[in-house]
Coordinates of C-alpha atoms in Angstrom, one line a residue:
X146 CA -78.6 -33.6 15.8
X147 CA -76.4 -33.9 12.7
X148 CA -75.3 -31.3 10.2
X149 CA -77.4 -31.1 7.0
X150 CA -74.9 -30.9 4.1
X151 CA -77.4 -29.1 2.0
X152 CA -77.7 -26.1 4.2
X153 CA -76.0 -22.9 2.9
X154 CA -74.2 -23.8 -0.3
X155 CA -74.3 -21.3 -3.1
X156 CA -77.2 -19.5 -1.5
X157 CA -74.9 -18.1 1.2
X158 CA -72.9 -15.9 -1.2
X159 CA -73.5 -14.7 -4.7
X160 CA -70.2 -13.4 -6.0
X161 CA -66.5 -12.8 -5.4
X162 CA -67.2 -9.5 -3.6
X163 CA -69.1 -11.1 -0.7
X164 CA -66.2 -10.5 1.7
X165 CA -66.2 -6.8 0.8
X166 CA -69.8 -6.3 1.8
X167 CA -72.1 -3.4 1.1
X168 CA -69.4 -0.9 2.2
X169 CA -66.9 -2.5 0.0
X170 CA -64.7 0.5 -0.7
X171 CA -64.5 1.5 3.0
X172 CA -63.8 -2.1 4.0
X173 CA -60.9 -2.3 1.5
X174 CA -59.5 0.9 3.0
X175 CA -59.8 -0.7 6.4
X176 CA -58.1 -3.9 5.3
X177 CA -55.2 -2.3 3.5
X178 CA -55.0 0.9 5.5
X179 CA -51.3 0.5 6.3
X180 CA -50.4 -0.4 2.7
X181 CA -52.4 2.6 1.4
X182 CA -50.8 5.0 3.9
X183 CA -47.4 3.6 3.0
X184 CA -48.0 4.0 -0.8
X185 CA -49.4 7.5 -0.4
X186 CA -46.5 8.5 1.9
X187 CA -44.0 7.0 -0.5
X188 CA -45.5 8.8 -3.6
X189 CA -45.7 12.1 -1.7
X190 CA -42.1 11.7 -0.5
X191 CA -40.8 10.9 -4.0
X192 CA -42.8 13.8 -5.4
X193 CA -41.3 16.1 -2.7
X194 CA -37.8 15.0 -3.5
X195 CA -38.4 15.4 -7.3
X196 CA -40.1 18.8 -6.8
X197 CA -37.2 20.1 -4.6
X198 CA -34.7 19.2 -7.3
X199 CA -36.7 20.7 -10.2
X200 CA -35.5 24.1 -11.4
X201 CA -37.9 26.9 -10.4
X202 CA -39.7 28.7 -13.2
X203 CA -41.3 32.1 -12.8
X204 CA -44.1 33.4 -15.0
X205 CA -44.8 37.1 -15.8
X206 CA -47.7 38.5 -17.8
X207 CA -48.0 41.7 -19.9
X208 CA -50.8 42.9 -22.2
X209 CA -50.3 44.5 -25.6
X210 CA -53.3 46.1 -27.4
X211 CA -53.2 46.8 -31.1
X212 CA -54.7 50.1 -32.3
X213 CA -57.9 49.9 -34.4
X214 CA -56.3 51.4 -37.5
X215 CA -53.1 50.7 -39.4
X216 CA -51.6 53.9 -40.9
X217 CA -49.6 53.5 -44.1
X218 CA -48.3 55.7 -47.0
X219 CA -50.3 55.2 -50.2
X220 CA -47.7 54.8 -52.9
X221 CA -50.0 56.0 -55.7
X222 CA -50.0 59.5 -54.4
X223 CA -47.8 59.3 -51.3
X224 CA -50.6 60.2 -49.0
X225 CA -51.1 58.8 -45.4
X226 CA -54.1 56.6 -45.1
X227 CA -55.5 54.3 -42.4
X228 CA -56.9 50.8 -42.7
X229 CA -59.1 48.9 -40.3
X230 CA -57.3 46.0 -38.6
X231 CA -58.8 42.7 -39.8
X232 CA -58.6 39.3 -38.0
X233 CA -56.0 38.1 -40.6
X234 CA -53.8 41.2 -39.9
X235 CA -54.0 40.5 -36.1
X236 CA -53.2 36.9 -36.6
X237 CA -50.3 37.8 -38.8
X238 CA -48.9 40.2 -36.2
X239 CA -49.1 37.4 -33.6
X240 CA -47.1 35.2 -35.9
X241 CA -44.6 37.9 -36.2
X242 CA -44.3 38.0 -32.4
X243 CA -43.6 34.3 -32.4
X244 CA -41.1 34.4 -35.3
X245 CA -37.4 33.7 -34.9
X246 CA -36.6 37.1 -36.4
X247 CA -38.5 38.8 -33.6
X248 CA -36.9 36.4 -31.0
X249 CA -33.5 37.5 -32.4
X250 CA -34.4 41.2 -31.8
X251 CA -35.7 40.3 -28.4
X252 CA -32.4 38.6 -27.5
X253 CA -30.4 41.6 -28.7
X254 CA -32.7 44.0 -26.8
X255 CA -32.2 42.0 -23.6
X256 CA -28.5 41.3 -24.2
X257 CA -29.0 37.6 -23.9
X258 CA -26.3 36.8 -26.4
X259 CA -23.7 38.1 -23.9
X260 CA -25.4 36.5 -20.8
X261 CA -23.7 33.1 -20.1
X262 CA -26.4 32.2 -17.5
X263 CA -29.2 32.2 -20.1
X264 CA -27.6 29.4 -22.1
X265 CA -24.9 27.6 -20.2
X266 CA -21.6 27.1 -21.9
X267 CA -20.3 23.5 -22.4
X268 CA -19.0 21.9 -19.3
X269 CA -15.8 20.8 -20.9
X270 CA -14.7 24.4 -21.7
X271 CA -14.9 23.8 -25.4
X272 CA -15.4 26.9 -27.5
X273 CA -18.9 27.1 -28.9
X274 CA -19.6 28.3 -32.4
X275 CA -21.1 31.8 -32.3
X276 CA -23.8 30.8 -34.9
X277 CA -24.7 27.7 -32.9
X278 CA -24.9 29.8 -29.7
X279 CA -27.1 32.3 -31.4
X280 CA -29.5 29.5 -32.5
X281 CA -29.5 28.1 -29.0
X282 CA -30.4 31.5 -27.5
X283 CA -33.1 32.0 -30.1
X284 CA -34.5 28.5 -29.4
X285 CA -34.6 29.1 -25.7
X286 CA -36.2 32.5 -25.8
X287 CA -38.8 31.3 -28.3
X288 CA -39.7 28.6 -25.9
X289 CA -39.8 31.0 -22.9
X290 CA -42.8 33.0 -24.0
X291 CA -46.2 32.7 -25.6
X292 CA -48.7 35.1 -27.0
X293 CA -52.5 34.4 -26.8
X294 CA -55.6 36.3 -27.8
X295 CA -59.2 35.8 -26.6
X296 CA -61.9 35.8 -29.2
X297 CA -61.9 38.9 -31.5
X298 CA -60.2 41.1 -28.9
X299 CA -57.3 43.2 -30.1
X300 CA -55.6 42.6 -26.8
X301 CA -52.7 40.2 -26.9
X302 CA -51.5 38.6 -23.7
X303 CA -47.7 38.0 -23.4
X304 CA -46.8 35.2 -21.0
X305 CA -43.1 34.8 -20.3
X306 CA -41.5 32.0 -18.2
X307 CA -37.9 32.0 -17.0
X308 CA -35.7 30.6 -14.2
X309 CA -35.7 34.0 -12.5
X310 CA -38.4 36.4 -11.6
X311 CA -36.6 39.4 -13.0
X312 CA -35.8 37.8 -16.3
X313 CA -39.4 36.6 -16.7
X314 CA -40.7 40.2 -16.2
X315 CA -38.0 41.6 -18.5
X316 CA -39.0 39.2 -21.3
X317 CA -42.7 40.0 -20.8
X318 CA -42.1 43.7 -20.9
X319 CA -39.5 43.6 -23.7
X320 CA -41.9 41.9 -26.2
X321 CA -44.4 44.8 -26.3
X322 CA -41.5 47.3 -26.2
X323 CA -39.7 45.7 -29.2
X324 CA -42.9 45.3 -31.1
X325 CA -44.0 48.9 -30.6
X326 CA -40.5 50.1 -31.5
X327 CA -40.5 47.9 -34.6
X328 CA -43.9 49.1 -35.6
X329 CA -43.0 52.7 -35.1
X330 CA -39.7 52.3 -36.9
X331 CA -41.5 50.6 -39.9
X332 CA -44.0 53.4 -40.2
X333 CA -41.3 56.1 -39.9
X334 CA -39.2 54.3 -42.4
X335 CA -42.1 54.2 -44.8
X336 CA -42.7 57.9 -44.4
X337 CA -39.0 58.6 -44.7
X338 CA -38.8 56.6 -47.9
X339 CA -41.7 58.7 -49.2
X340 CA -39.9 61.9 -48.2
X341 CA -36.8 60.9 -50.0
X342 CA -38.8 60.0 -53.0
X343 CA -40.6 63.3 -52.9
X344 CA -37.4 65.3 -52.5
X345 CA -35.9 63.6 -55.5
X346 CA -39.1 64.2 -57.4
X347 CA -39.1 67.9 -56.5
X348 CA -35.5 68.2 -57.6
X349 CA -36.3 66.4 -60.9
X350 CA -39.5 68.5 -61.5
X351 CA -37.6 71.7 -60.7
X352 CA -34.8 70.9 -63.1
X353 CA -37.4 69.9 -65.8
X354 CA -39.3 73.2 -65.1
X355 CA -36.1 75.3 -65.3
X356 CA -35.1 73.7 -68.6
X357 CA -38.6 74.3 -70.0
X358 CA -38.5 77.9 -68.9
X359 CA -35.1 78.4 -70.5
X360 CA -36.3 76.8 -73.7
X361 CA -39.4 78.9 -73.7
X362 CA -37.4 82.1 -73.3
X363 CA -35.0 81.1 -76.0
X364 CA -38.0 80.2 -78.2
X365 CA -39.5 83.6 -77.6
X366 CA -36.3 85.4 -78.3
X367 CA -35.5 83.4 -81.4
X368 CA -39.0 84.0 -82.8
X369 CA -39.2 87.6 -81.6
X370 CA -42.3 86.8 -79.7
X371 CA -41.4 89.5 -77.2
X372 CA -42.3 92.1 -79.9
X373 CA -46.0 92.4 -79.5
X374 CA -46.3 95.1 -82.4
X375 CA -44.7 92.9 -85.0
X376 CA -48.0 91.1 -86.0
X377 CA -49.7 94.4 -86.5
X378 CA -46.9 95.8 -88.6
X379 CA -46.9 92.7 -90.8
X380 CA -50.6 92.9 -91.3
X381 CA -50.4 96.6 -92.2
X382 CA -47.6 95.9 -94.6
X383 CA -49.6 93.1 -96.3
X384 CA -52.5 95.5 -96.7
X385 CA -50.2 98.1 -98.1
X386 CA -48.6 95.8 -100.6
X387 CA -51.9 94.4 -101.6
X388 CA -53.2 97.8 -102.4
X389 CA -50.2 98.8 -104.5
X390 CA -50.2 95.5 -106.2
X391 CA -53.7 96.1 -107.5
X392 CA -52.8 99.5 -109.0
X393 CA -49.4 98.7 -110.4
X394 CA -48.7 97.8 -114.0
X395 CA -47.5 94.5 -115.1
X396 CA -44.0 95.4 -115.0
X397 CA -41.0 94.8 -112.9
X398 CA -42.3 96.7 -109.9
X399 CA -45.4 94.5 -109.7
X400 CA -43.3 91.4 -109.5
X401 CA -41.2 92.9 -106.7
X402 CA -44.3 93.8 -104.9
X403 CA -45.8 90.3 -105.3
X404 CA -42.6 88.8 -104.0
X405 CA -42.5 91.1 -101.0
X406 CA -46.1 90.3 -100.2
X407 CA -45.4 86.6 -100.3
X408 CA -42.5 87.1 -97.9
X409 CA -44.5 89.2 -95.5
X410 CA -47.4 86.8 -95.5
X411 CA -45.0 83.9 -94.8
X412 CA -43.4 85.8 -91.9
X413 CA -46.9 86.5 -90.5
X414 CA -47.8 82.8 -90.7
X415 CA -44.5 81.9 -89.1
X416 CA -45.2 84.3 -86.3
X417 CA -48.7 82.8 -85.8
X418 CA -47.2 79.3 -85.6
X419 CA -44.6 80.5 -83.1
X420 CA -47.3 82.0 -80.9
X421 CA -49.2 78.8 -80.9
X422 CA -46.1 76.9 -80.0
X423 CA -45.5 79.4 -77.3
X424 CA -48.9 78.9 -75.9
X425 CA -48.4 75.1 -75.9
X426 CA -45.1 75.4 -74.2
X427 CA -46.5 77.8 -71.6
X428 CA -49.3 75.3 -70.9
X429 CA -46.8 72.5 -70.4
X430 CA -44.8 74.7 -68.2
X431 CA -47.9 75.5 -66.1
X432 CA -48.5 71.8 -65.7
X433 CA -44.9 71.3 -64.6
X434 CA -45.2 74.2 -62.1
X435 CA -48.4 72.6 -60.7
X436 CA -46.7 69.2 -60.3
X437 CA -43.7 70.8 -58.7
X438 CA -45.9 72.8 -56.3
X439 CA -47.9 69.7 -55.4
X440 CA -44.8 67.7 -54.7
X441 CA -43.5 70.5 -52.5
X442 CA -46.7 70.6 -50.6
X443 CA -46.7 66.8 -50.1
X444 CA -43.1 66.9 -49.0
X445 CA -43.8 69.6 -46.5
X446 CA -46.8 67.6 -45.2
X447 CA -44.8 64.3 -44.8
X448 CA -41.9 66.1 -43.2
X449 CA -44.3 67.6 -40.7
X450 CA -46.1 64.2 -40.1
X451 CA -43.0 62.0 -39.7
X452 CA -42.8 62.9 -36.0
X453 CA -46.6 62.5 -35.6
X454 CA -46.8 58.9 -36.8
X455 CA -48.9 57.0 -34.2
X456 CA -47.8 53.8 -32.6
X457 CA -49.5 50.7 -34.0
X458 CA -49.9 49.2 -30.5
X459 CA -49.6 50.2 -26.8
X460 CA -48.8 48.2 -23.7
X461 CA -51.6 48.4 -21.2
X462 CA -50.3 46.0 -18.6
X463 CA -46.8 46.0 -17.3
X464 CA -45.3 42.7 -16.1
X465 CA -43.9 42.7 -12.6
X466 CA -41.4 40.2 -11.2
X467 CA -43.5 37.4 -9.6
X468 CA -43.2 36.8 -5.9
X469 CA -43.5 33.0 -6.1
X470 CA -42.5 30.5 -8.7
X471 CA -45.1 29.2 -11.0
X472 CA -43.4 25.9 -11.5
X473 CA -43.1 23.7 -9.7
X474 CA -46.1 24.4 -7.6
X475 CA -45.1 22.5 -4.5
X476 CA -48.4 22.6 -2.7
X477 CA -50.3 21.6 -5.8
X478 CA -47.8 18.9 -6.7
X479 CA -48.0 17.4 -3.2
X480 CA -51.8 17.6 -3.2
X481 CA -51.9 15.9 -6.6
X482 CA -49.4 13.3 -5.5
X483 CA -51.4 12.6 -2.4
X484 CA -54.7 12.3 -4.4
X485 CA -53.0 10.3 -7.1
X486 CA -51.2 8.1 -4.5
X487 CA -54.5 7.5 -2.8
X488 CA -56.1 6.4 -6.1
X489 CA -53.2 4.3 -7.0
X490 CA -53.0 2.8 -3.5
X491 CA -56.7 2.0 -3.6
X492 CA -56.4 0.4 -7.0
X493 CA -53.5 -1.7 -5.7
X494 CA -55.5 -2.6 -2.6
X495 CA -58.5 -3.5 -4.8
X496 CA -56.3 -5.7 -7.0
X497 CA -54.7 -7.3 -4.0
X498 CA -58.1 -7.9 -2.5
X499 CA -59.4 -9.5 -5.7
X500 CA -56.3 -11.6 -6.1
X501 CA -56.5 -12.7 -2.5
X502 CA -58.2 -16.0 -2.9
X503 CA -57.8 -17.1 0.7
X504 CA -60.6 -17.9 3.0
X505 CA -61.7 -15.2 5.3
X506 CA -65.3 -15.7 6.4
X507 CA -68.2 -18.2 6.6
X508 CA -70.1 -16.8 3.6
X509 CA -67.0 -17.2 1.3
X510 CA -66.3 -20.7 2.7
X511 CA -69.8 -21.9 2.3
X512 CA -70.0 -20.5 -1.3
X513 CA -66.7 -22.1 -2.3
X514 CA -67.4 -25.5 -0.7
X515 CA -71.1 -25.7 -1.1
X516 CA -71.1 -26.9 2.6
X517 CA -72.4 -25.3 5.8
X518 CA -69.8 -24.0 8.2
X519 CA -69.8 -25.8 11.6
X520 CA -67.7 -23.4 13.6
X521 CA -65.6 -20.3 13.7
X522 CA -62.8 -20.9 16.2
X523 CA -60.9 -17.8 17.4
X524 CA -57.2 -17.7 17.9
X525 CA -56.0 -18.3 21.5
X526 CA -54.6 -14.8 22.0
X527 CA -52.0 -13.4 24.3
X528 CA -54.6 -12.5 26.8
X529 CA -54.7 -16.2 27.7
X530 CA -51.4 -15.7 29.4
X531 CA -49.1 -18.6 30.2
X532 CA -52.0 -21.1 29.5
X533 CA -51.6 -20.5 25.7
X534 CA -48.4 -22.5 26.0
X535 CA -49.8 -25.4 28.0
X536 CA -51.7 -26.9 25.1
X537 CA -55.3 -26.6 23.9
X538 CA -56.6 -29.4 26.1
X539 CA -55.3 -27.8 29.4
X540 CA -56.4 -24.4 28.2
X541 CA -60.0 -25.6 27.7
X542 CA -60.1 -27.2 31.0
X543 CA -58.6 -24.2 32.8
X544 CA -60.5 -21.5 30.8
X545 CA -63.9 -22.9 30.0
X546 CA -65.5 -19.5 29.4
X547 CA -63.1 -18.0 26.9
X548 CA -64.0 -17.0 23.4
X549 CA -62.2 -20.1 22.1
X550 CA -64.0 -22.4 24.6
X551 CA -67.4 -20.9 23.7
X552 CA -66.8 -21.3 20.0
X553 CA -65.7 -25.0 20.4
X554 CA -68.7 -25.7 22.5
X555 CA -70.9 -24.2 19.9
X556 CA -69.5 -26.6 17.3
X557 CA -69.7 -29.7 19.5
X558 CA -73.3 -28.8 20.4
X559 CA -74.2 -30.0 16.8
X560 CA -73.6 -33.6 17.9
X561 CA -75.9 -33.9 20.8
X562 CA -78.5 -36.6 20.1
X563 CA -81.5 -37.3 22.2
X564 CA -81.6 -40.9 20.9
X565 CA -78.2 -41.7 22.5
X566 CA -76.8 -42.8 19.1
X567 CA -73.0 -42.6 18.8
X568 CA -71.5 -40.7 16.0
X569 CA -68.1 -40.9 14.3
X570 CA -66.7 -37.7 12.9
X571 CA -63.4 -37.3 10.9
X572 CA -61.5 -34.0 11.1
X573 CA -59.2 -33.4 8.1
X574 CA -57.7 -30.5 6.1
X575 CA -56.5 -29.9 2.6
X576 CA -52.9 -29.1 3.6
X577 CA -50.7 -29.4 6.7
X578 CA -50.4 -26.6 9.3
X579 CA -54.1 -25.7 9.2
X580 CA -54.8 -26.8 12.8
X581 CA -56.9 -30.0 12.3
X582 CA -55.2 -31.8 15.2
X583 CA -55.7 -28.9 17.5
X584 CA -59.3 -28.7 16.4
X585 CA -59.7 -32.5 16.9
X586 CA -58.4 -32.3 20.5
X587 CA -60.4 -29.2 21.3
X588 CA -63.7 -30.7 20.1
X589 CA -63.0 -33.9 22.0
X590 CA -62.1 -32.2 25.3
X591 CA -65.1 -29.8 25.0
X592 CA -67.5 -32.7 24.2
X593 CA -66.2 -34.6 27.2
X594 CA -66.6 -31.6 29.5
X595 CA -70.2 -31.3 28.3
X596 CA -70.8 -34.9 29.4
X597 CA -70.4 -36.8 26.2
X598 CA -68.6 -40.2 26.2
X599 CA -65.9 -39.1 23.8
X600 CA -63.1 -41.0 22.1
X601 CA -60.3 -39.2 20.2
X602 CA -58.6 -41.4 17.6
X603 CA -55.3 -40.2 16.1
X604 CA -55.0 -41.8 12.7
X605 CA -52.5 -39.3 11.4
X606 CA -49.6 -41.6 12.0
X607 CA -47.3 -39.3 10.0
X608 CA -47.3 -36.6 12.6
X609 CA -49.2 -38.0 15.6
X610 CA -50.0 -34.4 16.6
X611 CA -53.1 -35.3 18.5
X612 CA -51.1 -37.8 20.6
X613 CA -48.7 -35.1 21.5
X614 CA -51.4 -32.6 22.4
X615 CA -53.0 -35.1 24.8
X616 CA -49.6 -36.1 26.2
X617 CA -50.1 -39.8 25.1
X618 CA -47.1 -42.0 24.7
X619 CA -48.8 -44.9 23.0
X620 CA -47.7 -46.1 19.6
X621 CA -50.2 -46.4 16.7
X622 CA -51.9 -49.8 16.8
X623 CA -53.1 -51.9 14.0
X624 CA -56.8 -52.0 13.1
X625 CA -56.9 -55.7 13.5
X626 CA -55.5 -55.5 17.0
X627 CA -58.1 -53.0 18.0
X628 CA -60.9 -55.2 16.6
X629 CA -59.4 -58.2 18.4
X630 CA -59.4 -56.4 21.7
X631 CA -55.7 -56.5 22.0
X632 CA -55.5 -52.7 22.0
X633 CA -58.1 -50.6 23.9
X634 CA -58.6 -46.9 24.3
X635 CA -56.9 -45.4 27.3
X636 CA -58.3 -42.5 29.5
X637 CA -56.8 -39.1 28.9
X638 CA -54.7 -37.8 31.7
X639 CA -53.4 -34.2 31.6
X640 CA -51.0 -33.0 34.2
X641 CA -51.7 -36.0 36.3
X642 CA -55.5 -35.4 36.2
X643 CA -57.8 -37.7 34.3
X644 CA -60.3 -36.0 32.0
X645 CA -63.6 -37.6 32.8
X646 CA -65.4 -39.1 29.8
X647 CA -62.5 -38.7 27.4
X648 CA -60.4 -41.6 26.0
X649 CA -57.7 -41.7 23.4
X650 CA -56.6 -44.3 20.8
X651 CA -53.8 -44.1 18.2
X652 CA -54.3 -46.2 15.1
X653 CA -52.1 -46.8 12.1
X654 CA -54.3 -45.9 9.1
X655 CA -52.2 -48.2 6.8
X656 CA -52.2 -51.2 9.0
X657 CA -54.7 -53.1 6.9
X658 CA -53.7 -56.0 4.6
X659 CA -55.5 -54.5 1.6
X660 CA -57.9 -51.7 0.9
X661 CA -61.0 -53.9 0.7
X662 CA -60.2 -55.8 3.9
X663 CA -59.3 -52.6 5.6
X664 CA -62.6 -51.0 4.7
X665 CA -64.5 -54.0 6.1
X666 CA -62.5 -53.7 9.3
X667 CA -63.2 -50.0 9.6
X668 CA -66.9 -50.6 9.0
X669 CA -66.9 -53.1 11.9
X670 CA -64.9 -50.8 14.1
X671 CA -67.3 -47.9 13.4
X672 CA -70.3 -50.1 14.6
X673 CA -68.5 -51.0 17.8
X674 CA -67.4 -47.4 18.5
X675 CA -71.0 -46.1 18.0
X676 CA -72.3 -48.5 20.5
X677 CA -69.7 -47.6 23.1
X678 CA -69.2 -43.8 22.7
X679 CA -71.5 -40.9 22.2
X680 CA -68.9 -39.2 20.0
X681 CA -65.8 -40.4 18.2
X682 CA -63.5 -37.8 16.7
X683 CA -60.9 -39.0 14.3
X684 CA -57.8 -36.9 13.4
X685 CA -56.7 -37.8 9.8
X686 CA -53.9 -36.7 7.5
X687 CA -54.4 -33.8 5.0
X688 CA -56.5 -34.8 2.0
X689 CA -54.3 -33.3 -0.7
X690 CA -51.0 -34.6 0.7
X691 CA -51.7 -38.4 1.3
X692 CA -54.6 -40.6 0.6
X693 CA -55.1 -42.0 4.1
X694 CA -58.3 -40.0 4.6
X695 CA -59.8 -41.5 1.5
X696 CA -58.7 -45.0 2.6
X697 CA -60.2 -44.7 6.1
X698 CA -63.2 -42.5 5.1
X699 CA -65.6 -45.4 5.5
X700 CA -65.1 -45.2 9.3
X701 CA -66.8 -41.8 9.5
X702 CA -70.4 -40.9 9.6
X703 CA -69.4 -37.4 8.5
X704 CA -66.2 -35.5 7.7
X705 CA -65.4 -32.0 8.6
X706 CA -62.7 -30.0 6.9
X707 CA -60.7 -27.5 8.8
X708 CA -59.6 -24.3 6.9
X709 CA -57.3 -21.8 8.4
X710 CA -58.6 -18.2 8.5
X711 CA -56.7 -16.0 6.1
X712 CA -54.2 -18.8 5.2
X713 CA -56.1 -21.6 3.3
X714 CA -56.5 -20.8 -0.4
X715 CA -59.9 -21.2 -2.0
X716 CA -58.5 -23.8 -4.5
X717 CA -57.4 -26.0 -1.6
X718 CA -60.9 -26.2 -0.2
X719 CA -62.4 -26.8 -3.6
X720 CA -59.9 -29.6 -4.4
X721 CA -60.3 -31.2 -1.0
X722 CA -64.1 -31.2 -1.1
X723 CA -64.2 -32.5 -4.7
X724 CA -61.8 -35.3 -3.9
X725 CA -63.8 -36.5 -0.9
X726 CA -67.1 -36.2 -2.8
X727 CA -65.6 -38.1 -5.8
X728 CA -64.7 -41.0 -3.4
X729 CA -68.3 -41.0 -2.1
X730 CA -67.2 -39.9 1.4
X731 CA -69.6 -38.0 3.7
X732 CA -68.0 -34.5 3.7
X733 CA -70.6 -32.5 5.5
X734 CA -69.2 -29.3 6.9
X735 CA -66.2 -26.9 7.2
X736 CA -64.7 -25.4 10.3
X737 CA -62.8 -22.1 10.2
X738 CA -59.8 -22.2 12.6
X739 CA -57.3 -19.7 14.0
X740 CA -59.5 -16.6 13.5
X741 CA -58.0 -13.3 14.7
X742 CA -61.3 -11.8 15.9
X743 CA -59.9 -8.3 16.3
X744 CA -58.5 -8.2 12.9
X745 CA -61.5 -9.9 11.5
X746 CA -63.7 -7.2 12.9
X747 CA -61.4 -4.4 12.0
X748 CA -61.1 -5.6 8.4
X749 CA -64.8 -6.0 8.0
X750 CA -65.0 -9.6 7.0
X751 CA -68.5 -10.1 8.5
X752 CA -69.8 -12.9 10.7
X753 CA -70.3 -13.1 14.4
X754 CA -66.7 -13.8 15.6
X755 CA -66.4 -10.5 17.2
X756 CA -69.2 -11.4 19.7
X757 CA -67.5 -14.6 20.9
X758 CA -66.1 -12.7 23.9
X759 CA -69.7 -11.9 25.0
X760 CA -69.9 -12.6 28.7
X761 CA -66.2 -13.6 29.0
X762 CA -65.5 -11.1 31.7
X763 CA -68.6 -12.2 33.6
X764 CA -67.5 -15.8 33.8
X765 CA -63.8 -15.3 34.4

C-alpha cells in the first residue's frame, strides 16, 4: 500500500492558529509559561524597586461648609443685610481657595517660609533669592492641596497631600482655618469701616447742628425774636397812629404821624419776615437733629454688632494625620504590575507564537506542504539509557517496543504490498541536521525486522551519514559499476551480528557522465532494485543545499521529506516541496522527526505522539 499524495492537504488545517487549538490562550500560557512567569516576576521586581525608592505621600481630608447667607454692610444706609449664596459666589470662593494669594497666607500661617524641609535649599550652598524661595514655596503648597465640591452642595472638601502625615493634616486643617479667619476679618473690617464712617458722620453732623443752633440764637437775638410782645405792641401802635392820622389836620403833625406809621409798619413786616426765617431755620435744625440722632443710633447698632458678625463658613470635618501613605500604594502597585506584567507577557507570548513559523504538528505540516504526514518519530530520550549512544540501528534491534520503534514501525507499515512489488523511496530534507539519515536507517532496520527484503542506499556522498550509522566502511560506488555488477550490496552487520533481510549500498550521486545518461541509468537501476527487494530506501542530500536529490529523483517511486519538530521553518518545507514538484519528482509525504513527546503534550500541540508509549512497559 502506497501513500496517496492527495490525502490531507489544505483540508487538514484552516489557518495559522491551528497549532493553538480551541483552548488557544491556555495553550499559549502552557507553551510560554516560563517566559510569562519570568516577565511577570521581572516587572513586579522592577516595580517593587521603583516603589521602594519613591517618596511617600500622605493624604489628609477636611470639609468646609459655607453658610447659606452672606452678611454685608449696605453702603446706602450702612445697614447689615444678608444675601443668599449663589452658585457663582461659591465657585468664586473656591477660586479664592486655589489662588496664590491664599496660598501665600497659608504658607505664612503654617510657617513654611522658614521651614527648610518644605522646599530644600540648593545643594551647592548658594544663597537663594528670598523672592524666588517665596515663589517656590507658593508653587509647592498650591500643588499640595485641592478643593472639590459635589453637585450643588455648599460643602467643600479639602484634600491635602504632603511627604509627612502631620504636614498633610496641618495643611488640610489650615485651609478652613485661614479661610474662616479671612472671612471673619473681612466682615469685621467692613463693619469697622462703616463705624469709622458713622463716627465721622456723627461728628460732622454735630458740628453742623451746633453751628446752626448758634446761628439761630444769634438770629433771634439780632432780630429780637425772643420778645414775644413786640408784634402786639407794633400792631397797637399802628392802630393808634392810624386813628390819629385820620383826625389830624394837614399840618406838620400829620406828616410826622404818617412817617411814624410807615416806620412802625416796616418794623412789623421785618419782624414777620424774621419769624418766618426763624421757622425755616428751626425746621432745618430739626432735620439736622434727626440725622444726627439716626447716625448715633446706627453707630451704636454697628458697635454692638461688630462682635456678633457670623462666620461665613465652618469646618465640619477635621483632618487627622493618616496612618498609611496614600502614595505609593505598594500593594496596589504590585497587583497592577502583576496584572500588567501578565497581560504584557501574554502579548509577548502571543507575538512570539505567531512569529514562530517552525513546524510543530501534523496538521500544520500537512497544511503547509499540502502532503500527508507519514510518521511522527519521537526523540530517543534519556530513558533509553546507554543504548541511545549505540546508534539508531542497534537501538531498534535491542529495544523493539519503545515509542521510537513503534512510531518507525507505523511508518514502514505503509509500504507493505500484498502483490510483492518492490518500492523505492527517497528520504530527503530541506536543510542539514534534520535527521534524514537517522530516519533512513531507522526505516530500513524496522522494515527488515518486519520481514521485508530491504536495501538502504546512501547517496549523500557529502556526509555519508547512513554509512556511519550502519558501521559500513565501503566507499561510494559509481552508478555504472552498480549496473555492471562490479559493485553489489553488502549485508548489514552491527556489532558482529548480521541484520537479516537488510543490505546496504553506497552510491556516488554525481558519478554519471551527464544528466540525461545518469537518469537513464537510474531508471534501469530502479527496475532492477524493485525486482530484487521489497523496499529500497535511499538517503539523499538536502534539497535546498545541493541539487543531487533533483538529479537522482528519477530513481524513486516516491519521496519523503523529513522535517525536524520545532526546528524546521515553514518556509523550508514550502520551498523544498515546491522545488521537487517543479522538477516533476514524486514528493508524496512528510515525516516529522525528533519529537519531544512530553513537551509536545505539555505545550498542547495536538496529535497522538503522547500515546506512542502505550504498552511500552508491558513489552519491556
